[in-house]
């Protein structure tokens, strides 16, 4: 992480939001700013990528000192993959929506997970297509009712289950209103050497906050269950005694920071077991519960650039002399083609 | 066809039988002995068991483009035997596998024949059974060597270099060739090449266009390639990867490149754009169906001004079309790929050297003009063998375009889409630049000079005008047309890409009929004004191309509408490689009509 003295919280802010007042996405934006600031990641080293949609607009609203790319609908994942390969030293954060990732971008999402592209991947999930005015998205529960009184007849795509199934090593779900949880998760995600996926329920105040919607603030409040309470200790911070030993799991991360998980639900959950995580998620879906927390975590896999055996120097920094073989080599190659 | 200066051979086999190796041995042997030879592989969209044909043309004037009617037929596929015979020239020569259960031998009677009892001929060799089908092909290699009076030692040395690491297999192959060679000594034919003038090749290579392209991309600085397998471009990506592993390792044996086999073409081109944005020379390789999928991303590259390269090895379309046949049918798609007003730089290689050169030029252009460059090769150029001079090293340094460093940003204000130099090209910074003024937001939506989202009608118009100006100005930096012109000639031929390989034969044949033509070969889009000047200097110009709708013809008309009356579209679009004879006949007919009118 960068020099502590260099950046202030101001340096992590972006432009004013143009989203509806009360939109969940704006809360997520604030939590992103907090997490990156507290983690002292240099804004110059961050690349923000997004697709198209209300959530994909948000990278403009945080860390203006970082380059951003608001690309095309559903292609944030492969774009991020190209960015990562071109400069493996960048800290990439990808913001996508449930339409962007669970419909048009589903293929890209799945393959990015398989490749374990090192980045923070956040889906701002509100069950609707906000920017095109309220159509159902694929993550919405069956029987949820739209603003125009349509009933969703289809079962949802659970992106967390998909991610776990496809081999993602960091899978979590959170809620835009849960500051401590989301800031802790994002902070841990920043350190993760691979794809860190966070599905963030983020209610759409305009198109999905009415009676009958399964993604309204009210419905979420009534049906949400946290698996764990969270804390995050930055590497330079003193570990204080304000958590109980025994019921708190400490996950030590690569730079010395610590993610704290305190079990709060009655559910027993082993975050190191894919099968347990999948069962847990299926069970909660059967009961129409909205489960949040860190579902699965593993620290040891290689990221995509390591699997690709790419050189230490970022590819984009390689100069012509390092890339263009010599005329003598071409003579030898011509010989081979006779 | 006159067999004293031209011999055309069709070898009909079954794919998956190893005949491709055998055919390559013949071609390389002829090449090494000093003959001018062309080889066209007509293979099915299948892995094994279907018919495949290889056309080998040997010609004293270096006319080596495809010729439909053979003088010699090597018939090793029972299924297509009668059809193949029908295609053979009257009083042609047939070498065939007499193990075939032929119901009527009457058709064979009108030809000179050599019957090879293949099973019996292979018996003394005692090879493992699984090698039999491969060795059967070597029998015809030996027989052809005898028929054409080729140097057996050269054939053997080519075989030796092909199987150098497999001594046992090599031995069986050599024995099979000898068996074919010695089976019948006197073949009573006038097909001996012995008296033909030969020129031993010096500093010449035999390679596929895809190989030369792959090597060109390595030399050209490509550090990121993403691709989705599709015929006929897969071998390009695989050759790139192979060459990159050979030539681009750092001192720790780590890769100075990354190749990603993407989940689809949508992913492949999006990865290229992400990598190009971040500062890599990034490319994807595909064919027609993939190009269609890349349409949306093409507009993103164009409008957000992010460097990207698509290398399209064209095949016959539309739709799935003929996956293993050639065509030049993607020109119009490529020129304006995407919705809205878009216009891309298109490069049109016609030779191994151009495939190699454009491997660097495509990036020099993509990065200096901050845009999409589409290279249009085709299956004929990409997957057939071509003989060419040694690939020449490109001494030009890479042009990385207008990229500002942190130091540069201290000196002047930075506005991503401001036309500072009045050439339409703005300055960009790369992610990771350590300066507080470096960052900006790239987007496919309309934007102002600072890359901020803008719905202002003026901003939108301004950006569109500037980009058009930028691309129009790029023409002076693009590969200029090849021109062969005598002021006295009043008609001309225009073409592009692999069509070039038939043009010398066409022009020479037309001259014999007193039709003397000039020639211009287009190497890039948008069209250079030189093309306009060239057309103006002629009465009639034949635009020859391998697609149905005369796509290049229509582009010339769009750009230079006042010249449309001089243009006559000549097309071939059956999926076969360009046939000089066909083109010549069409031009002669058109000339007769034109001359009668006058």
PDB file of N, CA and C in Angstrom, chain A residues 15 44-45 48 59-60 64-70 72 75 78-79 82-83 85-87 90 108 111 115 304 308-311 315-316 318 320 322-327 329-330 333-334 337-338, chain B residues 28 204-206 211 218-219 223-224 248 250 253 255-258 261-263 266-267 270-271 274-275 277-278 360 390-391 393-394 396 398 429-432 435-436 438-443 452:
ATOM      1  N   UNK A  15     -17.086  12.743  -8.483  1.00  0.00           N
ATOM      2  CA  UNK A  15     -18.051  13.785  -8.811  1.00  0.00           C
ATOM      3  C   UNK A  15     -19.349  13.528  -8.043  1.00  0.00           C
ATOM      4  N   UNK A  44      -3.595   6.599  -7.938  1.00  0.00           N
ATOM      5  CA  UNK A  44      -2.944   6.520  -9.252  1.00  0.00           C
ATOM      6  C   UNK A  44      -2.777   5.079  -9.695  1.00  0.00           C
ATOM      7  N   UNK A  45      -2.902   4.170  -8.738  1.00  0.00           N
ATOM      8  CA  UNK A  45      -2.690   2.772  -9.051  1.00  0.00           C
ATOM      9  C   UNK A  45      -3.985   1.987  -9.227  1.00  0.00           C
ATOM     10  N   UNK A  48     -10.707   1.760 -12.537  1.00  0.00           N
ATOM     11  CA  UNK A  48     -12.123   1.487 -12.294  1.00  0.00           C
ATOM     12  C   UNK A  48     -12.765   1.072 -13.615  1.00  0.00           C
ATOM     13  N   UNK A  59     -18.651   4.600 -10.852  1.00  0.00           N
ATOM     14  CA  UNK A  59     -17.208   4.877 -10.777  1.00  0.00           C
ATOM     15  C   UNK A  59     -16.842   6.357 -10.985  1.00  0.00           C
ATOM     16  N   UNK A  60     -17.739   7.104 -11.634  1.00  0.00           N
ATOM     17  CA  UNK A  60     -17.479   8.546 -11.757  1.00  0.00           C
ATOM     18  C   UNK A  60     -17.617   9.231 -10.405  1.00  0.00           C
ATOM     19  N   UNK A  64     -11.837  10.126  -8.304  1.00  0.00           N
ATOM     20  CA  UNK A  64     -11.628  10.772  -9.604  1.00  0.00           C
ATOM     21  C   UNK A  64     -10.173  10.747 -10.047  1.00  0.00           C
ATOM     22  N   UNK A  65      -9.259  10.571  -9.111  1.00  0.00           N
ATOM     23  CA  UNK A  65      -7.839  10.562  -9.486  1.00  0.00           C
ATOM     24  C   UNK A  65      -7.401   9.235 -10.084  1.00  0.00           C
ATOM     25  N   UNK A  66      -8.354   8.311 -10.212  1.00  0.00           N
ATOM     26  CA  UNK A  66      -8.027   7.042 -10.873  1.00  0.00           C
ATOM     27  C   UNK A  66      -8.677   7.002 -12.245  1.00  0.00           C
ATOM     28  N   UNK A  67      -7.999   6.369 -13.216  1.00  0.00           N
ATOM     29  CA  UNK A  67      -8.575   6.200 -14.554  1.00  0.00           C
ATOM     30  C   UNK A  67      -9.796   5.291 -14.463  1.00  0.00           C
ATOM     31  N   UNK A  68     -10.798   5.602 -15.289  1.00  0.00           N
ATOM     32  CA  UNK A  68     -11.986   4.763 -15.303  1.00  0.00           C
ATOM     33  C   UNK A  68     -12.426   4.441 -16.720  1.00  0.00           C
ATOM     34  N   UNK A  69     -13.169   3.348 -16.888  1.00  0.00           N
ATOM     35  CA  UNK A  69     -13.681   2.967 -18.208  1.00  0.00           C
ATOM     36  C   UNK A  69     -15.098   2.428 -18.037  1.00  0.00           C
ATOM     37  N   UNK A  70     -16.039   3.219 -18.492  1.00  0.00           N
ATOM     38  CA  UNK A  70     -17.438   2.829 -18.492  1.00  0.00           C
ATOM     39  C   UNK A  70     -17.668   2.234 -19.874  1.00  0.00           C
ATOM     40  N   UNK A  72     -19.221  -1.216 -22.389  1.00  0.00           N
ATOM     41  CA  UNK A  72     -20.534  -1.506 -22.947  1.00  0.00           C
ATOM     42  C   UNK A  72     -21.228  -2.553 -22.088  1.00  0.00           C
ATOM     43  N   UNK A  75     -19.976  -6.235 -20.692  1.00  0.00           N
ATOM     44  CA  UNK A  75     -18.594  -6.589 -21.056  1.00  0.00           C
ATOM     45  C   UNK A  75     -17.569  -6.084 -20.061  1.00  0.00           C
ATOM     46  N   UNK A  78     -14.694  -9.111 -19.362  1.00  0.00           N
ATOM     47  CA  UNK A  78     -13.547  -9.268 -20.260  1.00  0.00           C
ATOM     48  C   UNK A  78     -12.696  -8.006 -20.373  1.00  0.00           C
ATOM     49  N   UNK A  79     -13.340  -6.829 -20.280  1.00  0.00           N
ATOM     50  CA  UNK A  79     -12.541  -5.601 -20.326  1.00  0.00           C
ATOM     51  C   UNK A  79     -11.550  -5.580 -19.177  1.00  0.00           C
ATOM     52  N   UNK A  82      -8.610  -7.837 -19.757  1.00  0.00           N
ATOM     53  CA  UNK A  82      -7.587  -7.228 -20.616  1.00  0.00           C
ATOM     54  C   UNK A  82      -6.751  -6.217 -19.853  1.00  0.00           C
ATOM     55  N   UNK A  83      -7.408  -5.415 -19.019  1.00  0.00           N
ATOM     56  CA  UNK A  83      -6.690  -4.414 -18.220  1.00  0.00           C
ATOM     57  C   UNK A  83      -5.693  -5.101 -17.292  1.00  0.00           C
ATOM     58  N   UNK A  85      -4.293  -8.068 -17.530  1.00  0.00           N
ATOM     59  CA  UNK A  85      -3.169  -8.678 -18.259  1.00  0.00           C
ATOM     60  C   UNK A  85      -2.175  -7.610 -18.699  1.00  0.00           C
ATOM     61  N   UNK A  86      -2.688  -6.461 -19.127  1.00  0.00           N
ATOM     62  CA  UNK A  86      -1.808  -5.426 -19.653  1.00  0.00           C
ATOM     63  C   UNK A  86      -0.964  -4.789 -18.562  1.00  0.00           C
ATOM     64  N   UNK A  87      -1.523  -4.700 -17.351  1.00  0.00           N
ATOM     65  CA  UNK A  87      -0.761  -4.125 -16.246  1.00  0.00           C
ATOM     66  C   UNK A  87      -1.169  -4.810 -14.959  1.00  0.00           C
ATOM     67  N   UNK A  90      -1.881  -3.000 -11.427  1.00  0.00           N
ATOM     68  CA  UNK A  90      -3.003  -2.113 -11.126  1.00  0.00           C
ATOM     69  C   UNK A  90      -3.952  -2.766 -10.131  1.00  0.00           C
ATOM     70  N   UNK A 108     -19.312 -13.717 -19.543  1.00  0.00           N
ATOM     71  CA  UNK A 108     -18.062 -13.036 -19.179  1.00  0.00           C
ATOM     72  C   UNK A 108     -17.750 -13.196 -17.709  1.00  0.00           C
ATOM     73  N   UNK A 111     -16.484 -16.808 -16.860  1.00  0.00           N
ATOM     74  CA  UNK A 111     -15.121 -17.099 -17.300  1.00  0.00           C
ATOM     75  C   UNK A 111     -14.086 -16.262 -16.568  1.00  0.00           C
ATOM     76  N   UNK A 115     -10.945 -17.852 -14.456  1.00  0.00           N
ATOM     77  CA  UNK A 115      -9.558 -17.430 -14.651  1.00  0.00           C
ATOM     78  C   UNK A 115      -8.954 -16.843 -13.380  1.00  0.00           C
ATOM     79  N   UNK A 304      -4.783 -15.002 -12.286  1.00  0.00           N
ATOM     80  CA  UNK A 304      -4.692 -15.242 -13.725  1.00  0.00           C
ATOM     81  C   UNK A 304      -3.326 -14.918 -14.296  1.00  0.00           C
ATOM     82  N   UNK A 308      -0.741 -17.406 -16.088  1.00  0.00           N
ATOM     83  CA  UNK A 308      -0.224 -17.098 -17.421  1.00  0.00           C
ATOM     84  C   UNK A 308       1.284 -16.988 -17.453  1.00  0.00           C
ATOM     85  N   UNK A 309       1.925 -17.041 -16.270  1.00  0.00           N
ATOM     86  CA  UNK A 309       3.388 -16.951 -16.193  1.00  0.00           C
ATOM     87  C   UNK A 309       3.926 -15.671 -16.855  1.00  0.00           C
ATOM     88  N   UNK A 310       3.210 -14.575 -16.630  1.00  0.00           N
ATOM     89  CA  UNK A 310       3.615 -13.317 -17.263  1.00  0.00           C
ATOM     90  C   UNK A 310       4.814 -12.738 -16.523  1.00  0.00           C
ATOM     91  N   UNK A 311       5.602 -11.953 -17.235  1.00  0.00           N
ATOM     92  CA  UNK A 311       6.835 -11.432 -16.641  1.00  0.00           C
ATOM     93  C   UNK A 311       6.530 -10.399 -15.557  1.00  0.00           C
ATOM     94  N   UNK A 315       3.232  -5.686 -18.844  1.00  0.00           N
ATOM     95  CA  UNK A 315       3.370  -5.819 -20.293  1.00  0.00           C
ATOM     96  C   UNK A 315       3.391  -4.463 -20.995  1.00  0.00           C
ATOM     97  N   UNK A 316       2.617  -3.533 -20.492  1.00  0.00           N
ATOM     98  CA  UNK A 316       2.519  -2.245 -21.178  1.00  0.00           C
ATOM     99  C   UNK A 316       3.806  -1.430 -21.031  1.00  0.00           C
ATOM    100  N   UNK A 318       6.852  -2.787 -21.417  1.00  0.00           N
ATOM    101  CA  UNK A 318       7.931  -3.394 -22.210  1.00  0.00           C
ATOM    102  C   UNK A 318       8.247  -2.516 -23.407  1.00  0.00           C
ATOM    103  N   UNK A 320      10.384  -1.537 -27.073  1.00  0.00           N
ATOM    104  CA  UNK A 320      10.603  -2.195 -28.361  1.00  0.00           C
ATOM    105  C   UNK A 320      11.778  -3.156 -28.330  1.00  0.00           C
ATOM    106  N   UNK A 322      12.775  -4.905 -26.043  1.00  0.00           N
ATOM    107  CA  UNK A 322      12.448  -6.136 -25.314  1.00  0.00           C
ATOM    108  C   UNK A 322      11.422  -6.985 -26.068  1.00  0.00           C
ATOM    109  N   UNK A 323      10.825  -6.417 -27.120  1.00  0.00           N
ATOM    110  CA  UNK A 323       9.738  -7.095 -27.814  1.00  0.00           C
ATOM    111  C   UNK A 323      10.084  -7.559 -29.221  1.00  0.00           C
ATOM    112  N   UNK A 324      10.908  -6.776 -29.907  1.00  0.00           N
ATOM    113  CA  UNK A 324      11.163  -7.063 -31.320  1.00  0.00           C
ATOM    114  C   UNK A 324      12.430  -7.909 -31.440  1.00  0.00           C
ATOM    115  N   UNK A 325      12.282  -9.156 -31.892  1.00  0.00           N
ATOM    116  CA  UNK A 325      13.489  -9.972 -32.076  1.00  0.00           C
ATOM    117  C   UNK A 325      14.389  -9.351 -33.161  1.00  0.00           C
ATOM    118  N   UNK A 326      15.635  -9.806 -33.217  1.00  0.00           N
ATOM    119  CA  UNK A 326      16.629  -9.172 -34.084  1.00  0.00           C
ATOM    120  C   UNK A 326      16.491  -9.600 -35.553  1.00  0.00           C
ATOM    121  N   UNK A 327      17.155  -8.858 -36.460  1.00  0.00           N
ATOM    122  CA  UNK A 327      17.209  -9.288 -37.862  1.00  0.00           C
ATOM    123  C   UNK A 327      17.893 -10.649 -38.006  1.00  0.00           C
ATOM    124  N   UNK A 329      17.794 -13.093 -35.906  1.00  0.00           N
ATOM    125  CA  UNK A 329      16.788 -14.110 -35.565  1.00  0.00           C
ATOM    126  C   UNK A 329      15.855 -14.342 -36.736  1.00  0.00           C
ATOM    127  N   UNK A 330      15.510 -13.270 -37.443  1.00  0.00           N
ATOM    128  CA  UNK A 330      14.622 -13.425 -38.594  1.00  0.00           C
ATOM    129  C   UNK A 330      15.285 -14.265 -39.678  1.00  0.00           C
ATOM    130  N   UNK A 333      14.796 -17.745 -38.684  1.00  0.00           N
ATOM    131  CA  UNK A 333      13.409 -18.149 -38.874  1.00  0.00           C
ATOM    132  C   UNK A 333      13.122 -18.400 -40.347  1.00  0.00           C
ATOM    133  N   UNK A 334      13.684 -17.571 -41.204  1.00  0.00           N
ATOM    134  CA  UNK A 334      13.523 -17.788 -42.650  1.00  0.00           C
ATOM    135  C   UNK A 334      14.106 -19.148 -43.045  1.00  0.00           C
ATOM    136  N   UNK A 337      11.872 -21.950 -42.657  1.00  0.00           N
ATOM    137  CA  UNK A 337      10.704 -21.996 -43.536  1.00  0.00           C
ATOM    138  C   UNK A 337      11.044 -22.430 -44.961  1.00  0.00           C
ATOM    139  N   UNK A 338      12.241 -22.986 -45.137  1.00  0.00           N
ATOM    140  CA  UNK A 338      12.579 -23.366 -46.521  1.00  0.00           C
ATOM    141  C   UNK A 338      12.008 -24.729 -46.890  1.00  0.00           C
TER     142      UNK A 338
ATOM    143  N   UNK B  28       7.137 -28.870 -51.557  1.00  0.00           N
ATOM    144  CA  UNK B  28       8.472 -28.417 -51.137  1.00  0.00           C
ATOM    145  C   UNK B  28       9.564 -28.974 -52.036  1.00  0.00           C
ATOM    146  N   UNK B 204      14.547 -17.961 -50.374  1.00  0.00           N
ATOM    147  CA  UNK B 204      13.094 -18.025 -50.531  1.00  0.00           C
ATOM    148  C   UNK B 204      12.510 -18.969 -49.492  1.00  0.00           C
ATOM    149  N   UNK B 205      11.264 -18.687 -49.148  1.00  0.00           N
ATOM    150  CA  UNK B 205      10.591 -19.511 -48.144  1.00  0.00           C
ATOM    151  C   UNK B 205       9.272 -20.041 -48.686  1.00  0.00           C
ATOM    152  N   UNK B 206       8.785 -21.089 -48.026  1.00  0.00           N
ATOM    153  CA  UNK B 206       7.453 -21.619 -48.309  1.00  0.00           C
ATOM    154  C   UNK B 206       6.690 -21.591 -46.993  1.00  0.00           C
ATOM    155  N   UNK B 211       1.159 -18.038 -40.771  1.00  0.00           N
ATOM    156  CA  UNK B 211       2.458 -18.115 -40.107  1.00  0.00           C
ATOM    157  C   UNK B 211       3.179 -16.776 -40.183  1.00  0.00           C
ATOM    158  N   UNK B 218       4.512 -10.849 -33.641  1.00  0.00           N
ATOM    159  CA  UNK B 218       5.575 -10.928 -32.627  1.00  0.00           C
ATOM    160  C   UNK B 218       6.586  -9.813 -32.858  1.00  0.00           C
ATOM    161  N   UNK B 219       7.037  -9.693 -34.095  1.00  0.00           N
ATOM    162  CA  UNK B 219       7.990  -8.634 -34.428  1.00  0.00           C
ATOM    163  C   UNK B 219       7.376  -7.260 -34.240  1.00  0.00           C
ATOM    164  N   UNK B 223       1.703  -7.707 -27.406  1.00  0.00           N
ATOM    165  CA  UNK B 223       1.946  -8.312 -26.103  1.00  0.00           C
ATOM    166  C   UNK B 223       0.681  -8.956 -25.544  1.00  0.00           C
ATOM    167  N   UNK B 224      -0.444  -8.724 -26.198  1.00  0.00           N
ATOM    168  CA  UNK B 224      -1.676  -9.339 -25.711  1.00  0.00           C
ATOM    169  C   UNK B 224      -2.479  -9.834 -26.902  1.00  0.00           C
ATOM    170  N   UNK B 248       9.928 -14.631 -26.951  1.00  0.00           N
ATOM    171  CA  UNK B 248       9.588 -13.553 -26.023  1.00  0.00           C
ATOM    172  C   UNK B 248       9.612 -13.990 -24.560  1.00  0.00           C
ATOM    173  N   UNK B 250      11.582 -13.487 -20.829  1.00  0.00           N
ATOM    174  CA  UNK B 250      12.552 -12.614 -20.157  1.00  0.00           C
ATOM    175  C   UNK B 250      13.628 -13.492 -19.514  1.00  0.00           C
ATOM    176  N   UNK B 253      12.703 -16.596 -17.788  1.00  0.00           N
ATOM    177  CA  UNK B 253      11.861 -17.508 -18.569  1.00  0.00           C
ATOM    178  C   UNK B 253      10.374 -17.231 -18.399  1.00  0.00           C
ATOM    179  N   UNK B 255       6.892 -14.964 -19.464  1.00  0.00           N
ATOM    180  CA  UNK B 255       6.385 -14.525 -20.761  1.00  0.00           C
ATOM    181  C   UNK B 255       6.254 -13.019 -20.882  1.00  0.00           C
ATOM    182  N   UNK B 256       6.833 -12.497 -21.982  1.00  0.00           N
ATOM    183  CA  UNK B 256       6.659 -11.069 -22.270  1.00  0.00           C
ATOM    184  C   UNK B 256       5.445 -10.922 -23.187  1.00  0.00           C
ATOM    185  N   UNK B 257       4.370 -11.603 -22.817  1.00  0.00           N
ATOM    186  CA  UNK B 257       3.132 -11.570 -23.585  1.00  0.00           C
ATOM    187  C   UNK B 257       2.102 -12.364 -22.788  1.00  0.00           C
ATOM    188  N   UNK B 258       0.828 -12.155 -23.121  1.00  0.00           N
ATOM    189  CA  UNK B 258      -0.212 -13.060 -22.607  1.00  0.00           C
ATOM    190  C   UNK B 258      -1.154 -13.395 -23.753  1.00  0.00           C
ATOM    191  N   UNK B 261      -7.328 -17.600 -24.508  1.00  0.00           N
ATOM    192  CA  UNK B 261      -8.366 -18.210 -25.331  1.00  0.00           C
ATOM    193  C   UNK B 261      -9.691 -17.803 -24.693  1.00  0.00           C
ATOM    194  N   UNK B 262     -10.343 -16.834 -25.305  1.00  0.00           N
ATOM    195  CA  UNK B 262     -11.529 -16.227 -24.688  1.00  0.00           C
ATOM    196  C   UNK B 262     -12.745 -17.139 -24.785  1.00  0.00           C
ATOM    197  N   UNK B 263     -13.788 -16.764 -24.041  1.00  0.00           N
ATOM    198  CA  UNK B 263     -15.014 -17.566 -24.024  1.00  0.00           C
ATOM    199  C   UNK B 263     -15.873 -17.344 -25.261  1.00  0.00           C
ATOM    200  N   UNK B 266     -17.070 -11.888 -28.318  1.00  0.00           N
ATOM    201  CA  UNK B 266     -17.453 -10.679 -27.580  1.00  0.00           C
ATOM    202  C   UNK B 266     -16.424 -10.431 -26.495  1.00  0.00           C
ATOM    203  N   UNK B 267     -16.060 -11.495 -25.797  1.00  0.00           N
ATOM    204  CA  UNK B 267     -15.041 -11.407 -24.766  1.00  0.00           C
ATOM    205  C   UNK B 267     -13.680 -11.056 -25.358  1.00  0.00           C
ATOM    206  N   UNK B 270     -13.402  -7.395 -26.278  1.00  0.00           N
ATOM    207  CA  UNK B 270     -13.464  -6.554 -25.081  1.00  0.00           C
ATOM    208  C   UNK B 270     -12.139  -6.604 -24.325  1.00  0.00           C
ATOM    209  N   UNK B 271     -11.528  -7.773 -24.299  1.00  0.00           N
ATOM    210  CA  UNK B 271     -10.221  -7.897 -23.649  1.00  0.00           C
ATOM    211  C   UNK B 271      -9.183  -7.066 -24.396  1.00  0.00           C
ATOM    212  N   UNK B 274      -9.653  -3.481 -23.446  1.00  0.00           N
ATOM    213  CA  UNK B 274      -9.144  -3.240 -22.094  1.00  0.00           C
ATOM    214  C   UNK B 274      -7.624  -3.164 -22.093  1.00  0.00           C
ATOM    215  N   UNK B 275      -6.989  -4.083 -22.822  1.00  0.00           N
ATOM    216  CA  UNK B 275      -5.524  -4.121 -22.854  1.00  0.00           C
ATOM    217  C   UNK B 275      -4.968  -2.923 -23.622  1.00  0.00           C
ATOM    218  N   UNK B 277      -6.348  -0.002 -23.985  1.00  0.00           N
ATOM    219  CA  UNK B 277      -6.581   1.179 -23.147  1.00  0.00           C
ATOM    220  C   UNK B 277      -5.478   1.327 -22.111  1.00  0.00           C
ATOM    221  N   UNK B 278      -5.043   0.167 -21.599  1.00  0.00           N
ATOM    222  CA  UNK B 278      -4.046   0.160 -20.539  1.00  0.00           C
ATOM    223  C   UNK B 278      -2.624   0.346 -21.093  1.00  0.00           C
ATOM    224  N   UNK B 360       3.334  -5.194 -37.738  1.00  0.00           N
ATOM    225  CA  UNK B 360       3.781  -4.012 -37.007  1.00  0.00           C
ATOM    226  C   UNK B 360       2.947  -2.793 -37.387  1.00  0.00           C
ATOM    227  N   UNK B 390      12.520 -14.315 -48.727  1.00  0.00           N
ATOM    228  CA  UNK B 390      12.662 -14.295 -47.276  1.00  0.00           C
ATOM    229  C   UNK B 390      11.930 -13.082 -46.706  1.00  0.00           C
ATOM    230  N   UNK B 391      11.342 -13.264 -45.530  1.00  0.00           N
ATOM    231  CA  UNK B 391      10.697 -12.140 -44.859  1.00  0.00           C
ATOM    232  C   UNK B 391      11.755 -11.097 -44.505  1.00  0.00           C
ATOM    233  N   UNK B 393      13.146  -7.827 -42.520  1.00  0.00           N
ATOM    234  CA  UNK B 393      13.037  -7.128 -41.244  1.00  0.00           C
ATOM    235  C   UNK B 393      12.521  -5.703 -41.452  1.00  0.00           C
ATOM    236  N   UNK B 394      11.627  -5.269 -40.598  1.00  0.00           N
ATOM    237  CA  UNK B 394      11.096  -3.901 -40.707  1.00  0.00           C
ATOM    238  C   UNK B 394      11.926  -2.982 -39.833  1.00  0.00           C
ATOM    239  N   UNK B 396      11.667   0.163 -39.285  1.00  0.00           N
ATOM    240  CA  UNK B 396      10.956   1.306 -38.698  1.00  0.00           C
ATOM    241  C   UNK B 396      10.737   1.091 -37.206  1.00  0.00           C
ATOM    242  N   UNK B 398       8.777   1.387 -33.590  1.00  0.00           N
ATOM    243  CA  UNK B 398       7.361   1.397 -33.227  1.00  0.00           C
ATOM    244  C   UNK B 398       6.886   2.846 -33.040  1.00  0.00           C
ATOM    245  N   UNK B 429      -3.464   9.511 -21.604  1.00  0.00           N
ATOM    246  CA  UNK B 429      -2.581   9.017 -20.550  1.00  0.00           C
ATOM    247  C   UNK B 429      -2.980   7.586 -20.263  1.00  0.00           C
ATOM    248  N   UNK B 430      -2.083   6.833 -19.642  1.00  0.00           N
ATOM    249  CA  UNK B 430      -2.385   5.435 -19.348  1.00  0.00           C
ATOM    250  C   UNK B 430      -2.718   5.274 -17.874  1.00  0.00           C
ATOM    251  N   UNK B 431      -3.590   4.331 -17.545  1.00  0.00           N
ATOM    252  CA  UNK B 431      -3.841   4.042 -16.139  1.00  0.00           C
ATOM    253  C   UNK B 431      -2.522   3.707 -15.448  1.00  0.00           C
ATOM    254  N   UNK B 432      -2.377   4.152 -14.210  1.00  0.00           N
ATOM    255  CA  UNK B 432      -1.149   3.882 -13.477  1.00  0.00           C
ATOM    256  C   UNK B 432      -0.158   5.026 -13.548  1.00  0.00           C
ATOM    257  N   UNK B 435       0.333  10.896 -11.491  1.00  0.00           N
ATOM    258  CA  UNK B 435       0.183  12.357 -11.540  1.00  0.00           C
ATOM    259  C   UNK B 435      -1.284  12.675 -11.317  1.00  0.00           C
ATOM    260  N   UNK B 436      -1.554  13.750 -10.573  1.00  0.00           N
ATOM    261  CA  UNK B 436      -2.950  13.983 -10.211  1.00  0.00           C
ATOM    262  C   UNK B 436      -3.789  14.483 -11.399  1.00  0.00           C
ATOM    263  N   UNK B 438      -3.532  13.047 -14.372  1.00  0.00           N
ATOM    264  CA  UNK B 438      -3.526  12.014 -15.411  1.00  0.00           C
ATOM    265  C   UNK B 438      -4.884  11.395 -15.685  1.00  0.00           C
ATOM    266  N   UNK B 439      -5.672  11.203 -14.637  1.00  0.00           N
ATOM    267  CA  UNK B 439      -6.862  10.369 -14.771  1.00  0.00           C
ATOM    268  C   UNK B 439      -7.986  11.029 -15.548  1.00  0.00           C
ATOM    269  N   UNK B 440      -8.712  10.193 -16.280  1.00  0.00           N
ATOM    270  CA  UNK B 440      -9.920  10.640 -16.957  1.00  0.00           C
ATOM    271  C   UNK B 440     -10.801   9.418 -17.128  1.00  0.00           C
ATOM    272  N   UNK B 441     -12.041   9.679 -17.520  1.00  0.00           N
ATOM    273  CA  UNK B 441     -12.991   8.583 -17.623  1.00  0.00           C
ATOM    274  C   UNK B 441     -13.276   8.264 -19.081  1.00  0.00           C
ATOM    275  N   UNK B 442     -12.934   7.072 -19.507  1.00  0.00           N
ATOM    276  CA  UNK B 442     -13.215   6.667 -20.879  1.00  0.00           C
ATOM    277  C   UNK B 442     -14.631   6.125 -20.960  1.00  0.00           C
ATOM    278  N   UNK B 443     -15.344   6.512 -21.978  1.00  0.00           N
ATOM    279  CA  UNK B 443     -16.728   6.032 -22.074  1.00  0.00           C
ATOM    280  C   UNK B 443     -17.144   5.946 -23.530  1.00  0.00           C
ATOM    281  N   UNK B 452     -15.876  14.006 -19.960  1.00  0.00           N
ATOM    282  CA  UNK B 452     -17.024  13.907 -19.070  1.00  0.00           C
ATOM    283  C   UNK B 452     -18.269  13.623 -19.884  1.00  0.00           C
TER     284      UNK B 452
END
